[in-house]
Amino acid sequence: MAIHLSPSILAADTAALGNAVAAAAAGGADSLHIDVMDGHYVANYAFSPKTVQDLRSVTHLPLHAHLEVANPDAVLYLFAAAHMIIVQEDTTPDLGATLATIRRLGCMAGVAVNRNRPVEPLLPWLEQVDLLLVMAVEPGFGGQPFDDRMLDKVRRLHAHRAARSGSHAIGLDGGISLATISRATAAGADFFAVGSAAFAGDPAIAVHTLRAAALAVSA
Ligand code: DX5
Ligand code: ZN
């Protein structure tokens, strides 16, 4: 699978968001990752449906809404302008129904799994998802250290996908940097949401350099 880099605008200067997004695109970003936080599921607040709508008019990059909210089923329809909606698997009582709703909205579907949750219960759903996103930090804040233990989850997912010729992406969110991305690709990840490491300096250079590091050791 090709490497997919999705800069997470949580780490961008939101007073100059258009410039940050243009720089990420110039560096070769494959999409933009937009964290939505409600102060309940996580103890923080972040973007809204309006962010997705506004960004659609300033970039051609696909927009991924990552819903870190307590009740995503109630608000999915608000994110129909996104190309992909990613839900936390522990926030929905009926993952199959949630995925079906996302598809009906015309969006691609992603599922994120927290560090303390197993991936095995999600395996039956993989044919219906475009992205299985392994959280390598606790959701809520950027800039946290990468949890190396999540590489085992990635290896298991990679083996499972290879055995079934699956087509979904295997992603990591949290703590991805030049120091960690090669370990992640070596373990079999091919999709990365990258916050601080993408926006700390010039996003155009950062995204380009991250891709080079990822491609140096891809599984
Ligand atoms: C955390 C978010 C991440 C965050 C990653 O709740 O889901 O997307 O932006 O930030 P970094 O890359 O700084 O860990
Ligand atoms: Zn995220």
XYZ file of C-alpha atoms and ligand atoms in Angstrom:
234
model
C 0.000 0.000 0.000
C 1.121 3.560 -0.623
C 1.996 5.681 2.379
C -0.802 8.118 3.330
C 0.116 11.229 5.350
C -2.720 13.133 7.001
C -1.537 16.263 8.840
C -3.678 16.854 11.948
C -4.681 20.500 12.145
C -5.040 20.252 15.930
C -1.356 21.260 15.955
C -1.706 24.055 13.392
C -1.896 27.777 14.132
C -5.652 28.150 13.808
C -5.328 31.922 13.465
C -3.668 31.209 10.121
C -5.285 27.903 9.280
C -5.554 28.523 5.534
C -1.799 29.140 5.293
C -0.991 26.041 7.341
C -3.230 23.885 5.152
C -1.714 25.305 1.945
C 1.792 24.539 3.230
C 0.809 20.973 4.152
C -0.641 20.505 0.675
C 2.532 21.901 -0.904
C 4.534 19.303 1.047
C 2.481 16.523 -0.493
C -0.093 15.780 2.212
C -2.631 13.142 1.135
C -5.488 14.462 3.271
C -6.179 16.629 6.326
C -7.067 15.198 9.732
C -9.623 17.254 11.649
C -10.102 16.238 15.284
C -13.548 16.944 16.683
C -13.634 17.033 20.504
C -16.648 17.630 22.708
C -15.255 18.051 26.232
C -16.993 14.795 27.280
C -15.352 11.862 25.535
C -12.083 13.754 25.933
C -11.256 16.637 28.272
C -10.631 19.075 25.446
C -12.445 20.919 22.672
C -11.582 20.991 19.002
C -13.038 21.555 15.587
C -16.628 21.490 14.354
C -18.617 20.800 11.165
C -18.013 24.406 10.140
C -14.259 23.777 10.050
C -14.848 20.971 7.553
C -17.152 23.108 5.410
C -14.814 26.103 5.447
C -11.745 24.035 4.571
C -13.547 22.510 1.597
C -13.491 25.881 -0.088
C -9.762 26.461 0.377
C -8.222 23.029 -0.351
C -8.662 20.092 -2.681
C -7.230 17.708 -0.083
C -9.646 15.069 1.216
C -10.883 16.011 4.697
C -11.052 13.392 7.463
C -13.228 14.180 10.479
C -11.999 12.219 13.517
C -14.895 12.254 15.974
C -13.576 12.081 19.527
C -17.044 12.680 20.914
C -19.372 10.849 23.285
C -22.258 10.178 20.908
C -21.116 10.277 17.281
C -24.317 8.672 15.957
C -26.235 11.839 16.850
C -23.956 14.115 14.824
C -22.716 12.066 11.855
C -24.978 13.913 9.427
C -23.278 17.204 10.324
C -20.033 15.883 8.826
C -21.343 14.844 5.420
C -18.975 17.402 3.838
C -16.008 15.303 5.000
C -14.494 12.694 2.701
C -14.011 10.303 5.591
C -15.595 10.112 9.022
C -13.580 8.269 11.675
C -15.390 7.137 14.830
C -13.920 5.808 18.068
C -15.077 2.195 18.267
C -15.964 2.502 21.966
C -18.408 5.368 21.360
C -20.979 3.495 19.319
C -23.293 0.724 20.564
C -23.753 -0.739 17.060
C -20.677 -0.280 14.898
C -22.352 -1.875 11.868
C -25.194 0.645 11.977
C -22.762 3.531 12.427
C -20.696 2.418 9.433
C -23.864 2.067 7.340
C -24.912 5.614 8.231
C -21.496 6.975 7.266
C -21.771 5.217 3.888
C -25.292 6.561 3.338
C -23.880 10.054 3.831
C -21.528 9.316 0.946
C -18.398 9.309 3.111
C -15.587 6.840 3.551
C -15.531 5.155 6.970
C -12.743 4.902 9.524
C -12.676 3.257 12.948
C -10.231 4.248 15.692
C -9.268 2.016 18.605
C -7.790 3.261 21.869
C -4.604 1.961 23.453
C -6.354 -0.060 26.163
C -8.796 -1.766 23.771
C -8.171 -4.907 21.685
C -8.441 -4.874 17.896
C -9.761 -8.436 17.604
C -13.479 -7.537 18.042
C -13.086 -5.166 15.092
C -11.744 -7.746 12.658
C -15.197 -8.821 11.367
C -15.889 -5.208 10.331
C -12.726 -4.593 8.382
C -14.269 -5.309 4.995
C -16.600 -2.389 5.636
C -14.002 0.155 6.709
C -11.506 2.160 4.706
C -9.209 2.839 7.656
C -8.487 1.087 10.942
C -6.775 3.760 13.025
C -4.720 2.594 16.001
C -4.426 5.313 18.656
C -0.851 5.484 19.935
C -1.696 8.133 22.559
C -4.729 8.873 24.714
C -7.166 10.887 22.607
C -7.585 14.539 23.527
C -4.243 16.249 23.090
C -1.406 16.501 20.620
C 2.249 16.273 21.534
C 2.111 13.108 23.632
C 4.771 10.384 23.330
C 4.199 7.467 20.959
C 3.294 4.212 22.721
C 5.554 1.621 21.127
C 3.398 -1.228 22.405
C 0.849 -0.304 19.720
C 3.213 -1.674 17.072
C 2.108 -5.180 18.063
C -1.480 -4.260 17.201
C -0.260 -2.961 13.856
C 1.659 -6.195 13.173
C -1.435 -8.294 13.941
C -3.610 -6.119 11.699
C -1.041 -6.310 8.917
C -0.902 -10.116 9.084
C -4.695 -10.308 9.173
C -5.070 -8.035 6.155
C -2.395 -9.890 4.175
C -4.091 -13.238 4.855
C -7.398 -11.927 3.499
C -6.110 -9.612 0.773
C -7.936 -6.791 2.534
C -7.843 -3.284 1.138
C -8.357 -1.046 4.194
C -5.549 1.198 5.403
C -3.793 0.488 8.701
C -3.200 3.771 10.472
C -1.579 5.260 13.537
C -2.633 8.475 15.268
C -0.528 10.136 17.952
C 3.182 10.610 18.483
C 4.156 10.066 14.846
C 7.421 11.859 14.065
C 10.693 11.377 12.214
C 11.792 9.323 15.228
C 8.824 6.911 15.132
C 7.461 6.711 11.588
C 9.993 4.179 10.306
C 9.230 1.758 13.157
C 5.554 2.182 12.318
C 5.963 1.465 8.611
C 8.249 -1.487 9.364
C 5.440 -2.920 11.522
C 2.986 -2.578 8.635
C 1.260 0.777 9.077
C 0.594 2.770 5.909
C -1.528 5.703 7.117
C -0.438 8.380 9.569
C -2.271 11.233 11.272
C 0.529 13.617 12.221
C 0.007 16.691 14.404
C 3.006 18.310 16.103
C 5.592 16.796 13.777
C 3.755 18.213 10.761
C 3.093 21.727 12.049
C 5.945 22.538 14.462
C 8.055 24.053 11.683
C 7.311 24.498 7.982
C 4.601 21.933 7.168
C 5.756 21.711 3.529
C 9.212 20.517 4.589
C 7.901 18.381 7.470
C 5.421 16.417 5.344
C 7.990 15.836 2.623
C 10.610 14.656 5.137
C 8.156 12.394 6.973
C 7.273 10.676 3.705
C 10.921 10.085 2.883
C 11.464 8.551 6.334
C 8.357 6.366 5.976
C 9.329 5.119 2.523
C 12.853 4.270 3.651
C 11.465 1.343 5.672
C 8.031 0.306 4.449
C 6.752 -3.177 5.121
C -5.349 13.194 19.521
C -5.637 13.376 18.069
C -4.473 13.376 17.171
C -3.458 14.476 17.442
C -2.099 13.907 17.164
O -6.553 13.093 20.217
O -6.516 12.339 17.618
O -4.879 13.416 15.803
O -3.653 15.610 16.646
O -1.143 14.833 17.534
P 0.396 14.439 17.646
O 0.825 13.975 16.288
O 1.052 15.699 18.087
O 0.524 13.338 18.658
Zn -7.022 12.342 15.531
